[in-house]
C-alpha positions as semicolon CSV with decimal commas, in nm:
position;residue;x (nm);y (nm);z (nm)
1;X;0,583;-1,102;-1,557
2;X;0,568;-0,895;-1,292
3;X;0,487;-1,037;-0,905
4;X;0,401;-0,860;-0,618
5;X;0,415;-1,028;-0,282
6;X;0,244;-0,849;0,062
7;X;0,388;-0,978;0,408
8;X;0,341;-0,841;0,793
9;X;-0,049;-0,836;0,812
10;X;-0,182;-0,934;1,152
11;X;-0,386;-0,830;1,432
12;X;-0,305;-0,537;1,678
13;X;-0,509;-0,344;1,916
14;X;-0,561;-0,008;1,869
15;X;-0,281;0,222;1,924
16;X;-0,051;-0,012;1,792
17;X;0,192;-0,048;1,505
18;X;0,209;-0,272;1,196
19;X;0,466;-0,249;0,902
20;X;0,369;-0,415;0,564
21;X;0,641;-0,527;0,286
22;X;0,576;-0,541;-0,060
23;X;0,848;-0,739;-0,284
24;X;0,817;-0,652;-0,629
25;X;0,970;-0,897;-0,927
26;X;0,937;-0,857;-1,286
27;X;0,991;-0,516;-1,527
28;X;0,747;-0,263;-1,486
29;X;0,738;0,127;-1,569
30;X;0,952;0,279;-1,271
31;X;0,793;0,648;-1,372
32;X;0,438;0,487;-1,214
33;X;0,390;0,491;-0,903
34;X;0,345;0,175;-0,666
35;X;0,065;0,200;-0,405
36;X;-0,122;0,035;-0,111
37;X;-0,508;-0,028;-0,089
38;X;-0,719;-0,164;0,116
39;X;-1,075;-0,323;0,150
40;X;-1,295;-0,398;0,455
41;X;-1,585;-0,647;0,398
42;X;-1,897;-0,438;0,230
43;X;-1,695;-0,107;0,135
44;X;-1,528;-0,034;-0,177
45;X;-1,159;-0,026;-0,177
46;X;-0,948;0,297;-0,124
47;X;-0,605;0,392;-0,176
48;X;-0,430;0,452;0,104
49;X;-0,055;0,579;0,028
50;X;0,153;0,605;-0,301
51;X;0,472;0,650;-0,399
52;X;0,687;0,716;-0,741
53;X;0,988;0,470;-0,671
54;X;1,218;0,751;-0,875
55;X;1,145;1,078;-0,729
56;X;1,002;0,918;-0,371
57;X;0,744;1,135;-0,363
58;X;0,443;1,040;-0,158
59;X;0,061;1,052;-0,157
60;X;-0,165;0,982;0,106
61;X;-0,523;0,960;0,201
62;X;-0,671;1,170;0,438
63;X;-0,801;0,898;0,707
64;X;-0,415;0,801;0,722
65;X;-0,210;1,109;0,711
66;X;0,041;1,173;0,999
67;X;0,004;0,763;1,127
68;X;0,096;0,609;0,796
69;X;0,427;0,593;0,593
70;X;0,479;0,425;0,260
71;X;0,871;0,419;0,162
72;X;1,049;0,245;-0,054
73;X;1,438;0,086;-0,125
74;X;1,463;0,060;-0,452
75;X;1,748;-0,193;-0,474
76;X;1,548;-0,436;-0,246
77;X;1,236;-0,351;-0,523
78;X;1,057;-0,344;-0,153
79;X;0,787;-0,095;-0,099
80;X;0,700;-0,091;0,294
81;X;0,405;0,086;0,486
82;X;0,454;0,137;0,812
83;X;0,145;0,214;0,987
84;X;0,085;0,368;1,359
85;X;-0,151;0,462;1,570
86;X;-0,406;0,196;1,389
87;X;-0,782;0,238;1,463
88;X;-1,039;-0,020;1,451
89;X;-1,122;0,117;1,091
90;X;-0,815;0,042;0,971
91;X;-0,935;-0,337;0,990
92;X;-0,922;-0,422;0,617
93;X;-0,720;-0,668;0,383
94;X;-0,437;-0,426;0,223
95;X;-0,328;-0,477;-0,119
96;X;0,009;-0,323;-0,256
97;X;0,035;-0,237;-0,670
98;X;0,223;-0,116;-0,916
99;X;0,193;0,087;-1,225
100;X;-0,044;0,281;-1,159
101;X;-0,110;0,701;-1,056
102;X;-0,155;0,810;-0,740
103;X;-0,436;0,701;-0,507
104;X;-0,670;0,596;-0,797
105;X;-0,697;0,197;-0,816
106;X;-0,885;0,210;-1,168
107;X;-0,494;0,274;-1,323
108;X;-0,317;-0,009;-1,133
109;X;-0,184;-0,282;-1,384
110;X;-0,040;-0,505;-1,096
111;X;-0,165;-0,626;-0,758
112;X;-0,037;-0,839;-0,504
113;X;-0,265;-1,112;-0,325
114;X;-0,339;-0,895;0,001
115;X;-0,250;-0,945;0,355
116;X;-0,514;-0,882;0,647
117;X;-0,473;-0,663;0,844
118;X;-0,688;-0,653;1,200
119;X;-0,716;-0,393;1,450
120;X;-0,917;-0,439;1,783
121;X;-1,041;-0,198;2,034
């Protein structure tokens, strides 16, 4: 069974910094990629950075390119996002995953619980 646990949500003003965790127990395919999301009350949810734990390479969305990083250490099966520069939009409960494709929720098997993440003006 494969578990995925989100820690270091919180609240910031903007400007600031936050870095997220993801702990990941459990067998999955390594060759998917592991990703975060995130969802702010009335909008869908968007991807916002991926990686493929193997190769390391990275995806990101637009809104978040040159503030966020996602990374990973594979022996700690931790997959981190380090975010800077946060905006009041970034406001939005973030949700890491696994086994999935890129940026595209729809092909995510496995989702952690989410962690809030709050960013004030």
């Amino acid at each position: 069974q494969v578990q995925l646990v989100e820690s270091g949500g919180g609240s910031v003003q903007a400007g600031g910094s936050l870095n997220l965790a993801c702990a990941v127990s459990g067998r999955f395919d390594r060759s998917r990629s592991m990703g975060w999301f995130r969802q702010a009350p009335g909008r869908e949810r968007e991807g916002v950075a991926a990686i493929y734990p193997a190769s390391g390479n990275t995806f990101y969305a637009d809104s978040v390119k040159g503030r966020f990083t996602i990374s990973r250490d594979n022996v700690k099966n931790t997959v981190y996002l380090q975010m800077s520069s946060l905006k009041p939009e970034d406001t939005a409960t973030y949700y890491c995953a696994a086994g999935g494709y890129g940026l595209l929720d729809t092909y995510y098997t496995y989702w952690g619980q989410g962690t809030q993440v709050t960013v004030s003006s």
